[in-house]
Short mmCIF file of C-alpha atoms in Angstrom, two decimals:
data_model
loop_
_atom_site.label_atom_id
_atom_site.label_comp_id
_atom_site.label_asym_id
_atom_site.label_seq_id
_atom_site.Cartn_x
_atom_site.Cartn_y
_atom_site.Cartn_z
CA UNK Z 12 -49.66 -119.76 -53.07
CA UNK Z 13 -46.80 -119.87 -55.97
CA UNK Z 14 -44.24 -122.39 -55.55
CA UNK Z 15 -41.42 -119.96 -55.18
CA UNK Z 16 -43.06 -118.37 -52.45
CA UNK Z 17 -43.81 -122.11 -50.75
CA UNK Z 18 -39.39 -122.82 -51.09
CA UNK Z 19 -39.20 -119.12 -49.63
CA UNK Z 20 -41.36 -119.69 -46.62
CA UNK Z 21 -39.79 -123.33 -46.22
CA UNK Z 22 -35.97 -121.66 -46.34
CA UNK Z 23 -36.76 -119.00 -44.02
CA UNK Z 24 -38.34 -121.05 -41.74
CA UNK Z 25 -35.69 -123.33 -41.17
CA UNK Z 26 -32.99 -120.38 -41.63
CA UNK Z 27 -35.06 -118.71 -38.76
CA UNK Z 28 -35.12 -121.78 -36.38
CA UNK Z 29 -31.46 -121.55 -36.36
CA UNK Z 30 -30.70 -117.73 -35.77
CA UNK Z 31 -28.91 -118.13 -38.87
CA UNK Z 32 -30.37 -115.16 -40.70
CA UNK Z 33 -27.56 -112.59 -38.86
CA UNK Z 34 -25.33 -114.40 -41.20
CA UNK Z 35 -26.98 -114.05 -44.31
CA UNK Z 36 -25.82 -110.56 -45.53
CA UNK Z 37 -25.64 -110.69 -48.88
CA UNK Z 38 -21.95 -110.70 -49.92
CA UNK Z 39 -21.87 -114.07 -47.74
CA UNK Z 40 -24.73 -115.18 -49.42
CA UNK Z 41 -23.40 -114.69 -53.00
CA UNK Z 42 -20.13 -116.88 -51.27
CA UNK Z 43 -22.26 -119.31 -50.46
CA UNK Z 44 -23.86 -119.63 -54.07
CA UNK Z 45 -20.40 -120.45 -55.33
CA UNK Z 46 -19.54 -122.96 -52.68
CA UNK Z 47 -22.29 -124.85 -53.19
CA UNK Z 48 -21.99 -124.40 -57.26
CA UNK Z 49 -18.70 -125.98 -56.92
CA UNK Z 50 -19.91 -128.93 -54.86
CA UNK Z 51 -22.21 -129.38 -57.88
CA UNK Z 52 -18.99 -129.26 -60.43
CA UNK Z 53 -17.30 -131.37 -58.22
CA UNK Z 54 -19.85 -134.34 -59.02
CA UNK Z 55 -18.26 -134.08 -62.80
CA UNK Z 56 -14.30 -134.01 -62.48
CA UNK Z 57 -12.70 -136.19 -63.82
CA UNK Z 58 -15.54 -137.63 -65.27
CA UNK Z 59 -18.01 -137.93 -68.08
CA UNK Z 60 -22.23 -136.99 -67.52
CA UNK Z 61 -23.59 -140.47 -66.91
CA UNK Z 62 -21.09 -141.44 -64.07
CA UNK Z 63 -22.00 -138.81 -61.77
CA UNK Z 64 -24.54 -140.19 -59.14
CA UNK Z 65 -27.98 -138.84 -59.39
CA UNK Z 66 -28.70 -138.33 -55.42
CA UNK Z 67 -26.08 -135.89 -54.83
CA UNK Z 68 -26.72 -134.24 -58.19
CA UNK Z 69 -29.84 -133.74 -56.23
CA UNK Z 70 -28.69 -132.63 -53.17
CA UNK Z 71 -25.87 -130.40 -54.70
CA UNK Z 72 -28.49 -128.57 -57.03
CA UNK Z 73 -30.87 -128.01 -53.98
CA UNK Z 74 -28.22 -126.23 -51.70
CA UNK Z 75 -27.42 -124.12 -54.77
CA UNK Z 76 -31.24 -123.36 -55.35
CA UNK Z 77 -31.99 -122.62 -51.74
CA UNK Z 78 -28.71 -119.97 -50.94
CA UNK Z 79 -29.97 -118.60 -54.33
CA UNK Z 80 -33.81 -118.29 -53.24
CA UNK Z 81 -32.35 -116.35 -49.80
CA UNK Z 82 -30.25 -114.21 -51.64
CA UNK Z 83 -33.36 -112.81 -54.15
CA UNK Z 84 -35.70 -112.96 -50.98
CA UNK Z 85 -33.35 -110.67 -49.13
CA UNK Z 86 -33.08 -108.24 -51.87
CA UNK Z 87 -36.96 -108.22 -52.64
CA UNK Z 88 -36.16 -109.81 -55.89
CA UNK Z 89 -39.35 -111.95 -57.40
CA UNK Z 90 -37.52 -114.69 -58.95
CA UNK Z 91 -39.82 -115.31 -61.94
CA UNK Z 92 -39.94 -111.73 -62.92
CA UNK Z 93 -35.97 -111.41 -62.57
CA UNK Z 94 -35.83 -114.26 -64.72
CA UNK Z 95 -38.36 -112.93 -67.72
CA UNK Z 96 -36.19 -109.86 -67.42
CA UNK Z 97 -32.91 -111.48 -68.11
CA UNK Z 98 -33.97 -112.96 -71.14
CA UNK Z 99 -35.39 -110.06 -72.65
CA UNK Z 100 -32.25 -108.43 -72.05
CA UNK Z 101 -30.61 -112.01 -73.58
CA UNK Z 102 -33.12 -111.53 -76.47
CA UNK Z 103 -31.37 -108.48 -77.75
CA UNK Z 104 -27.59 -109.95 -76.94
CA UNK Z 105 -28.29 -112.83 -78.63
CA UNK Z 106 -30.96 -112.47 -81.78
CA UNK Z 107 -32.27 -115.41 -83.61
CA UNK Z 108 -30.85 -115.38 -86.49
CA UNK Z 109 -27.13 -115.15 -85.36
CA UNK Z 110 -27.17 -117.21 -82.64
CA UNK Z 111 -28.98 -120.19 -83.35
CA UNK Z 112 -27.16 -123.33 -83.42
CA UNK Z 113 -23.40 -121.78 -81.75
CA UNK Z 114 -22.12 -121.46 -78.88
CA UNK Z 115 -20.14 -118.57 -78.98
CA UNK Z 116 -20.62 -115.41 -76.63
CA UNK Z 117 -22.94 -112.45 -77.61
CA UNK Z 118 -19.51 -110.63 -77.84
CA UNK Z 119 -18.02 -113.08 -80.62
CA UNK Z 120 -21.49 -113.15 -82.51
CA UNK K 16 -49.95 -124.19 -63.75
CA UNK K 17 -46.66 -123.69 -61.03
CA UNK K 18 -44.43 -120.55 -61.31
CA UNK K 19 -41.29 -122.83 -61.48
CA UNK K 20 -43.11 -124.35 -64.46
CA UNK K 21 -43.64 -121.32 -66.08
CA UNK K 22 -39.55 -120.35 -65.47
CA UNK K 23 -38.90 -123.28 -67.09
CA UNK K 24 -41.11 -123.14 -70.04
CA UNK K 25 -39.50 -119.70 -70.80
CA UNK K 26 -36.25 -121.08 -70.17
CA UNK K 27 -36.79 -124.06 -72.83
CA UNK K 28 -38.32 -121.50 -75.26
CA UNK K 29 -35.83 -119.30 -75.26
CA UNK K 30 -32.94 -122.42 -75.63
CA UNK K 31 -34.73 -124.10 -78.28
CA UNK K 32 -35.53 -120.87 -80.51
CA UNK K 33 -31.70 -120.84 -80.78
CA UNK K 34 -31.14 -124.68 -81.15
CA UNK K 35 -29.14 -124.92 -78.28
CA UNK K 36 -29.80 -127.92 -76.86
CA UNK K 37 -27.12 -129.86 -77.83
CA UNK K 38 -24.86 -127.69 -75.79
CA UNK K 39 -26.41 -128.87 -72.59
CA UNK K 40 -25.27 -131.52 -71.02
CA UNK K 41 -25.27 -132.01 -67.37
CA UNK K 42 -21.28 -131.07 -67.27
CA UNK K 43 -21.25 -127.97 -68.99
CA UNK K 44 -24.32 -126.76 -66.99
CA UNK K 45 -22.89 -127.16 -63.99
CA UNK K 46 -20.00 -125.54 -65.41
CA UNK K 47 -22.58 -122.57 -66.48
CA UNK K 48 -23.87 -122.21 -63.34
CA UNK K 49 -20.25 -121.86 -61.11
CA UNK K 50 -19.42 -119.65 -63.95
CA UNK K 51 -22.51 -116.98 -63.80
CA UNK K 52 -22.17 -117.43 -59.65
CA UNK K 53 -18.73 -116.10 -59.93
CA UNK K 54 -19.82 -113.22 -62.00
CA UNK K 55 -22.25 -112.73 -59.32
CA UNK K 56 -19.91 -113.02 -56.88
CA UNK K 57 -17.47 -110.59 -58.60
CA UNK K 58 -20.49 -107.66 -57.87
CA UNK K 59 -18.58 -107.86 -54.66
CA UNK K 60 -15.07 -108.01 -54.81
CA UNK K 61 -13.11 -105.01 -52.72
CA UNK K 62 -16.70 -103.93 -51.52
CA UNK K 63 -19.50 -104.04 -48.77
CA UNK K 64 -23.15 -105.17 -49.69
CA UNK K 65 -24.10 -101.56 -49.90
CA UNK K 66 -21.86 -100.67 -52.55
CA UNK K 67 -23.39 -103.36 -54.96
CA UNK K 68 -25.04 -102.34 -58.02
CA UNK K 69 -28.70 -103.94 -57.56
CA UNK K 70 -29.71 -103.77 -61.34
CA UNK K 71 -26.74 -105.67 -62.02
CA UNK K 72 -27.15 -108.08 -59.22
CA UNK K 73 -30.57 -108.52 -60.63
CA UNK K 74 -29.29 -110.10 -63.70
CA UNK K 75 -26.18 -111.87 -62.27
CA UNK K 76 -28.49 -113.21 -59.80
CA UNK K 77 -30.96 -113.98 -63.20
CA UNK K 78 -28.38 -115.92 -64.36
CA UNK K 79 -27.61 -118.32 -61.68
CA UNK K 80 -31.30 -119.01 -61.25
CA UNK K 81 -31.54 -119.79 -65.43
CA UNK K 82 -28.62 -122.68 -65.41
CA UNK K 83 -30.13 -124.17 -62.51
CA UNK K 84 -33.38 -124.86 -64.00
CA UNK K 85 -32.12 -125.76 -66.93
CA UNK K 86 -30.06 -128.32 -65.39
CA UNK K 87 -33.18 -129.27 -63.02
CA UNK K 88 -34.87 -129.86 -66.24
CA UNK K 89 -32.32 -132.20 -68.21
CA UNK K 90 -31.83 -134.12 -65.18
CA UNK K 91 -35.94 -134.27 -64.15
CA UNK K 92 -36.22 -133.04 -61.15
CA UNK K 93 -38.98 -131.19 -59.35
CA UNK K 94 -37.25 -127.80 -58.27
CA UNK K 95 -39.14 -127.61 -55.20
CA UNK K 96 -38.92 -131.32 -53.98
CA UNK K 97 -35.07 -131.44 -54.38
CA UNK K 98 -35.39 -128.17 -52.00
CA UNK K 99 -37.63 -129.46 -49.73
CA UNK K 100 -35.88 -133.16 -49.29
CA UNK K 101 -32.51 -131.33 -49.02
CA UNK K 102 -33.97 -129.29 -46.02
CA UNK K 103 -35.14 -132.62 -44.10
CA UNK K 104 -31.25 -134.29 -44.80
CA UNK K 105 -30.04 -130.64 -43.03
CA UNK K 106 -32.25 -130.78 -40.03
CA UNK K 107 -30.21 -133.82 -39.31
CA UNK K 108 -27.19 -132.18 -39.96
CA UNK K 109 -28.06 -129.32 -37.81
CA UNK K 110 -30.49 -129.88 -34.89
CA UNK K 111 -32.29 -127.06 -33.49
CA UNK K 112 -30.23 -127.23 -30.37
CA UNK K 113 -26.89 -127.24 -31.58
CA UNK K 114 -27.13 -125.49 -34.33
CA UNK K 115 -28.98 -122.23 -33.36
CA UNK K 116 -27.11 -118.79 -33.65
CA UNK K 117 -23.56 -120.64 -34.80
CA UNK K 118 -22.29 -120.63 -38.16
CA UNK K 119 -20.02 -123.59 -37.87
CA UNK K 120 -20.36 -126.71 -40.23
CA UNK K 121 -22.14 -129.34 -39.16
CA UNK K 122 -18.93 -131.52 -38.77
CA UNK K 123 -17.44 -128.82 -36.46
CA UNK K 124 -20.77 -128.88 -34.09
CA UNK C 26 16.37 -114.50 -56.07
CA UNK C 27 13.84 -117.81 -56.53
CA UNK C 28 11.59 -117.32 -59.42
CA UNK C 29 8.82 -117.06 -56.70
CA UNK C 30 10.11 -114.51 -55.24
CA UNK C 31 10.48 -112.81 -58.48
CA UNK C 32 7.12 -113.42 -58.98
CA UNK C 33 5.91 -112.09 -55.72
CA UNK C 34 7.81 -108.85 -56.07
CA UNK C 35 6.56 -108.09 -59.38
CA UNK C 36 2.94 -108.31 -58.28
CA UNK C 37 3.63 -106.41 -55.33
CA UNK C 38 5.20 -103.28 -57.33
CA UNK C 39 2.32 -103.46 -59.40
CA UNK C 40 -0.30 -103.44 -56.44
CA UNK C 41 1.56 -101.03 -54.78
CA UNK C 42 2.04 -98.28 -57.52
CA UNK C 43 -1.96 -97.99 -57.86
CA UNK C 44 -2.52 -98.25 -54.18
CA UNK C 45 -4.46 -101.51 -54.24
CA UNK C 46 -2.94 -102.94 -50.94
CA UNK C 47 -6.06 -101.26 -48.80
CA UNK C 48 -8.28 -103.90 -50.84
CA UNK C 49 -6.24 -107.30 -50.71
CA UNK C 50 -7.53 -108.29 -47.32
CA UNK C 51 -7.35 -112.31 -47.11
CA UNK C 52 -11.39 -112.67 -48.02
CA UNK C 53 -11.63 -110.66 -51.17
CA UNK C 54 -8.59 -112.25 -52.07
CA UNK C 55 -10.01 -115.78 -51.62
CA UNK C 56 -13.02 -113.84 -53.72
CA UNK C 57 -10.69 -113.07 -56.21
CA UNK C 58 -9.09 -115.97 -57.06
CA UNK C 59 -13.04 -117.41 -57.53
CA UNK C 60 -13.90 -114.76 -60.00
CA UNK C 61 -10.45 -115.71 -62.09
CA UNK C 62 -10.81 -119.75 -61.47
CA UNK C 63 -14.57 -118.64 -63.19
CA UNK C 64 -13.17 -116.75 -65.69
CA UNK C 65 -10.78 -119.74 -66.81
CA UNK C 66 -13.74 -121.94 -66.62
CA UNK C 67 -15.66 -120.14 -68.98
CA UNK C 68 -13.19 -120.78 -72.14
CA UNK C 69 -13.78 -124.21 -71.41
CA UNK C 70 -17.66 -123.66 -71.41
CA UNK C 71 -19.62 -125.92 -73.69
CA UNK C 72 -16.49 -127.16 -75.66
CA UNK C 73 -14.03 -129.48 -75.84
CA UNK C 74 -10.06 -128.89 -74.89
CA UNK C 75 -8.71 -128.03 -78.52
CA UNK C 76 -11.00 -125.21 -78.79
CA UNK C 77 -9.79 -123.09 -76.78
CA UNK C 78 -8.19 -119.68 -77.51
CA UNK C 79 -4.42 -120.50 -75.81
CA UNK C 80 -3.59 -116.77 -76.04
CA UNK C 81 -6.58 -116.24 -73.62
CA UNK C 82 -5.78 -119.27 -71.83
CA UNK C 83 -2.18 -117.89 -70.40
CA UNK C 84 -4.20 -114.65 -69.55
CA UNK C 85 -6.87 -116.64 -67.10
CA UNK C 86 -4.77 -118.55 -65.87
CA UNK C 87 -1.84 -115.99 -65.08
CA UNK C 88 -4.61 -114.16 -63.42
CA UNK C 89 -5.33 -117.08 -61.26
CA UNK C 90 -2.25 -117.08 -60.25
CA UNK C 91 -1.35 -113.08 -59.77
CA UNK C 92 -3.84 -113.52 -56.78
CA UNK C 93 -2.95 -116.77 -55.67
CA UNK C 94 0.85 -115.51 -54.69
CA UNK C 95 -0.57 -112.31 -53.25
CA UNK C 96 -2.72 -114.29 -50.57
CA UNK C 97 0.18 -116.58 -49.78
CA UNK C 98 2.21 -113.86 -49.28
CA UNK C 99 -0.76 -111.70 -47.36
CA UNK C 100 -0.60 -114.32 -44.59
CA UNK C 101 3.30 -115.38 -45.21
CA UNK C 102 2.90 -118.84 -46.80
CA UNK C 103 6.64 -119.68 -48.98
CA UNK C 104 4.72 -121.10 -51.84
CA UNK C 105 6.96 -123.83 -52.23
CA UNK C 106 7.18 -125.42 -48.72
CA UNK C 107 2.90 -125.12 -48.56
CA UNK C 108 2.58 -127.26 -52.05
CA UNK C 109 5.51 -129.92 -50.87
CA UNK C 110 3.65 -130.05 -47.53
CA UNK C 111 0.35 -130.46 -48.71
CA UNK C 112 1.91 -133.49 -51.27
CA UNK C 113 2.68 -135.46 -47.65
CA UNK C 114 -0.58 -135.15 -46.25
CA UNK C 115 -2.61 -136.01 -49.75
CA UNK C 116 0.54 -139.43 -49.70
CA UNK C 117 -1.61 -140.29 -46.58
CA UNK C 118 -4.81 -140.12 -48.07
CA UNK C 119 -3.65 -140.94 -51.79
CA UNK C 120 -1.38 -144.52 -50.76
CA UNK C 121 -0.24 -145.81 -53.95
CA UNK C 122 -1.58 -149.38 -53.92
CA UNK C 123 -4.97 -147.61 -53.52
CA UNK C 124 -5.05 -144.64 -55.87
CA UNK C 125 -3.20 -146.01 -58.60
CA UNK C 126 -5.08 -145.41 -61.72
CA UNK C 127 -8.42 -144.14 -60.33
CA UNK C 128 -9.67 -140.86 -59.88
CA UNK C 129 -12.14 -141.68 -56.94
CA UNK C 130 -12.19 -138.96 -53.94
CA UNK C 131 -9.97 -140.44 -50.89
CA UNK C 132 -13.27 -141.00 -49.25
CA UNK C 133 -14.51 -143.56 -51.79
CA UNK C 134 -11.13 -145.49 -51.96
CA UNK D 15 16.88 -124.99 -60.76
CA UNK D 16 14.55 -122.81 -60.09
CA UNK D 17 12.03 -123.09 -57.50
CA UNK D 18 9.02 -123.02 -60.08
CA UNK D 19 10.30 -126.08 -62.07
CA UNK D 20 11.13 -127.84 -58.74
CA UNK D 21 7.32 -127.41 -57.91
CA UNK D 22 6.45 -128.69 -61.11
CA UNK D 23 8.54 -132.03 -60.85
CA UNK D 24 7.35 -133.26 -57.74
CA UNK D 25 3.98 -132.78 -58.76
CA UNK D 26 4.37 -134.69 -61.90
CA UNK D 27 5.99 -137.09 -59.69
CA UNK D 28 3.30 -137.61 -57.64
CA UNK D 29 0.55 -137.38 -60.35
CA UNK D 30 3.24 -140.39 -62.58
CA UNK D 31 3.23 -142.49 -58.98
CA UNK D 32 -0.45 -142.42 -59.15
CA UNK D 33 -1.34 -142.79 -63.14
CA UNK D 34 -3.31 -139.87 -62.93
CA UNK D 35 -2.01 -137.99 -65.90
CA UNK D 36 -4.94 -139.72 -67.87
CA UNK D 37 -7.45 -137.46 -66.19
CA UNK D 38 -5.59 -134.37 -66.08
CA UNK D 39 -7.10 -132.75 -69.90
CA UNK D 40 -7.17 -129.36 -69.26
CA UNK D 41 -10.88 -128.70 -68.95
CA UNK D 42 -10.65 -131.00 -65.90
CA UNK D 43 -7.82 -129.21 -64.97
CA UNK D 44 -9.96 -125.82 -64.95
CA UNK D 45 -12.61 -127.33 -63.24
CA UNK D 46 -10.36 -128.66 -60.55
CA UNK D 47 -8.88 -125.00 -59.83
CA UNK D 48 -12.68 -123.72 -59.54
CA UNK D 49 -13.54 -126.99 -57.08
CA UNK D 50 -10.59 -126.21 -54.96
CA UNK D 51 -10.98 -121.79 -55.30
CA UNK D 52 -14.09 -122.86 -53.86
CA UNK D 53 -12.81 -124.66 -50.65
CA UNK D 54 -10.65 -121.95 -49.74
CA UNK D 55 -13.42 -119.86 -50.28
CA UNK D 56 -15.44 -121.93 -47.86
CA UNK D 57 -12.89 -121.00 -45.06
CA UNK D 58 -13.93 -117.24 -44.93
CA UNK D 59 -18.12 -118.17 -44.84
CA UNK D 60 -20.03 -115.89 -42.81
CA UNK D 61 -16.41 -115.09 -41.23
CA UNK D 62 -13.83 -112.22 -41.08
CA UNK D 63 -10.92 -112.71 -41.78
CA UNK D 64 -9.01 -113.12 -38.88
CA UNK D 65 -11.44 -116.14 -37.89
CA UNK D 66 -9.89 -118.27 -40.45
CA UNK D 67 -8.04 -121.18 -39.18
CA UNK D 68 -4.76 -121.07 -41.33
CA UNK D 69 -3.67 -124.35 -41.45
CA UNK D 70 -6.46 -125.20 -43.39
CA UNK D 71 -5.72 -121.79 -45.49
CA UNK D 72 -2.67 -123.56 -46.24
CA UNK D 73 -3.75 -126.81 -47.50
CA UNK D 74 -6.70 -125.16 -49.41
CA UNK D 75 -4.83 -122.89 -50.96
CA UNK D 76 -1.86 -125.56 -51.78
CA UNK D 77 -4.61 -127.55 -53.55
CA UNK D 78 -5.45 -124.37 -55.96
CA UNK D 79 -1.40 -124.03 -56.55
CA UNK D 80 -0.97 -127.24 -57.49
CA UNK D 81 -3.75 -127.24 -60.61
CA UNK D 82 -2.67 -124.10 -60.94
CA UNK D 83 0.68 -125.50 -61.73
CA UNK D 84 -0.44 -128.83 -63.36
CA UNK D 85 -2.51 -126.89 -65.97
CA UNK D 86 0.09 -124.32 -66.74
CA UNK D 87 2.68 -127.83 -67.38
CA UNK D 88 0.12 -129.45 -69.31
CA UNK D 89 -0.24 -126.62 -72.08
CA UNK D 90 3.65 -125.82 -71.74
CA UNK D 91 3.14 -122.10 -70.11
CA UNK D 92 6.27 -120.86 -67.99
CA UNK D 93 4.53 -119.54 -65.18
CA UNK D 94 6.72 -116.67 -64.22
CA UNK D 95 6.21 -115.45 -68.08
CA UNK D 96 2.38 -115.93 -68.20
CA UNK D 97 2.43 -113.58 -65.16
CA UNK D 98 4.82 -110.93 -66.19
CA UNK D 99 3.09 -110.62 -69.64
CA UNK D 100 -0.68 -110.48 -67.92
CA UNK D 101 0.84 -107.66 -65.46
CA UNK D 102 2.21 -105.86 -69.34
CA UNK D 103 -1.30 -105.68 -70.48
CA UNK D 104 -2.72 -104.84 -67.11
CA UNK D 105 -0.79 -101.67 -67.13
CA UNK D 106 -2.28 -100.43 -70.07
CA UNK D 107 -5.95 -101.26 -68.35
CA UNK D 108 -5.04 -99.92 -65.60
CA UNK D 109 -2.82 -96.99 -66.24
CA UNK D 110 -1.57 -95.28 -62.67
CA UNK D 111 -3.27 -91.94 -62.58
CA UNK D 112 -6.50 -93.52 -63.27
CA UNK D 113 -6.16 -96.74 -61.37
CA UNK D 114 -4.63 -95.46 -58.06
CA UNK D 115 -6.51 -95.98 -54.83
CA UNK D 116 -10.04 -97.26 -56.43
CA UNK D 117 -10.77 -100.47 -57.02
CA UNK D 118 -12.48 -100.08 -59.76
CA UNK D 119 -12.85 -102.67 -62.44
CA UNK D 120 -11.24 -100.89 -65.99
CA UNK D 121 -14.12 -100.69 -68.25
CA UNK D 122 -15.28 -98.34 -65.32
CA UNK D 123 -12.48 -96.24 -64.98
#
C-alpha cells in the first residue's frame, strides 16, 4: 500500500472512532488547515529559525498534514497526482530562465 | 520507493532547477504554508462547500501540501511518522469515551 | 464623532451601497480577516522588512482592518473599550518583573 | 484626542513597560496578526455562529486590533486614512451596478 493511503486509513480511523467525521465538511476543514498553519507560525514569532523547538515543529507540521490529508480524501483528491499537477501548472508561471535565483511572484517576473 | 518520497523528489527538483533554496528557511516556509492555506481558505469566503470551485481547490489545496513537504524536508522529518506520533499524543487528548460525537477541544472535555 | 466611529460608518456605507450585509455573518467575517492577515503576510514572504512595497503595505493592512471593525461592530464590540480591556487581562498574565524584556508566551514565563 | 491615537498610546505604553518594542519589526508584526486571525478563527470551528462564546470573541479579536494597530504605528500609517483610501480604490473594483448583491471577488465580476 502507498504511504499516503497508510496516513489516510490511519486519519480516518481515528476520525471515525470519534464520530468526528459529521464535522468535517469541507469549508471547516479548510478552517482547520489555517488554524493549525498558524500554530506552526506561531513556533517562529518573535524569533529567528534555530530557536524554535524541534518537537512541536513536529507536532505543529503533523496536525497541518493530517487536516490537509482529510480535506483531499474527502474530495477524492490523490495527493501525489494533485501535487505533479500543480507544478506543471507552476512550470509555465514560473519558466527557468526567468525565475531562477528570485523570489519574486510569477506576476512580477 | 514511498509516494511521499516521490512528492518530495519532485518538490526538490522543481526548487533546485530555479535555485531557490536559499529562500527556504524554516520561517518563511511556515510563512508559505499559512499563506497558500489562506488562499485556500479564501475558495470559501461568503459561500457553502458546494459553491467551491474544485479545479481551483485542487491547486490551492496543491499548494498547502507543496510547503509542507518542503518544510518536512529541511527540517528531516518522515512525513508519515510525524503523522502517526501526532495521532498517539491525540488519543490522549481525546479518549474514545469522551471524545466521541463532540467537537469541543480537548481542554473543554 | 470618534475617529472609530468615523471609521465604522464609512465601511458600513460602503457595504451597504453594494448590498454586501447578507454575507458579513460573524464566521466569514472571522474568514475574512484570515484571507487579509494572509495577504499581508505574503509581502513579507521570503524577505526581509525594508523590502517591502509600503504602498501595498497600507493596502493589506487597511484591509485587515476594514473587516476587523465590521465584526466588532456585527456583534457590538466599541473597539476601544475591547483593546483597553483585553490590556488588563494580558497585565495579569504579562506582570512586569516577569515579562520585561522577553518575548516568551505567558505560559513559559 | 481622538480615540485612534488614544488606542495607540496605551499600547505603546504597555509594549515600553515591557521592552518589547525590540521584537516588534514589522514582519513579526504581520505574523502576529495572522497567529492571532487564526485564534479568532478557532472560535467558529465546526460551529455556527451563534455557538460562539463572545467573551472570548472579544479578547481574540482585541489581540488582532492591537497588531493591527502596533504595525500601522510602527510604519507611521494613520489608520483612519489607510482605510478611507483602500475603500477609494475599492470603489473603482467594485463599481455599484456590478458589485451589488454578489459576492463576487472583482476579477470575476
Amino acid at each position: 500500500m502507498k504511504d499516503t493511503e497508510e496516513i489516510i486509513n490511519a486519519l480516518l480511523k481515528f476520525r471515525d472512532e470519534r464520530d468526528w467525521g459529521q464535522f468535517h465538511n469541507p469549508k471547516d476543514l479548510a478552517l482547520a488547515i489555517n488554524v493549525e498553519a498558524a500554530e506552526l507560525l506561531e513556533l517562529f514569532l518573535w524569533k529567528n529559525h534555530d530557536e524554535v523547538n524541534k518537537e512541536k515543529l513536529k507536532e505543529e507540521l503533523a496536525d497541518v498534514f493530517a487536516f490537509a490529508f482529510l480535506l483531499a480524501e474527502k474530495c477524492g483528491f490523490d495527493v501525489k497526482q494533485i501535487i505533479l499537477d500543480k507544478m506543471e501548472i507552476n512550470s509555465d508561471k514560473y519558466p527557468l530562465e526567468k525565475s531562477r535565483g528570485t523570489a519574486k511572484k510569477y506576476n512580477e517576473l
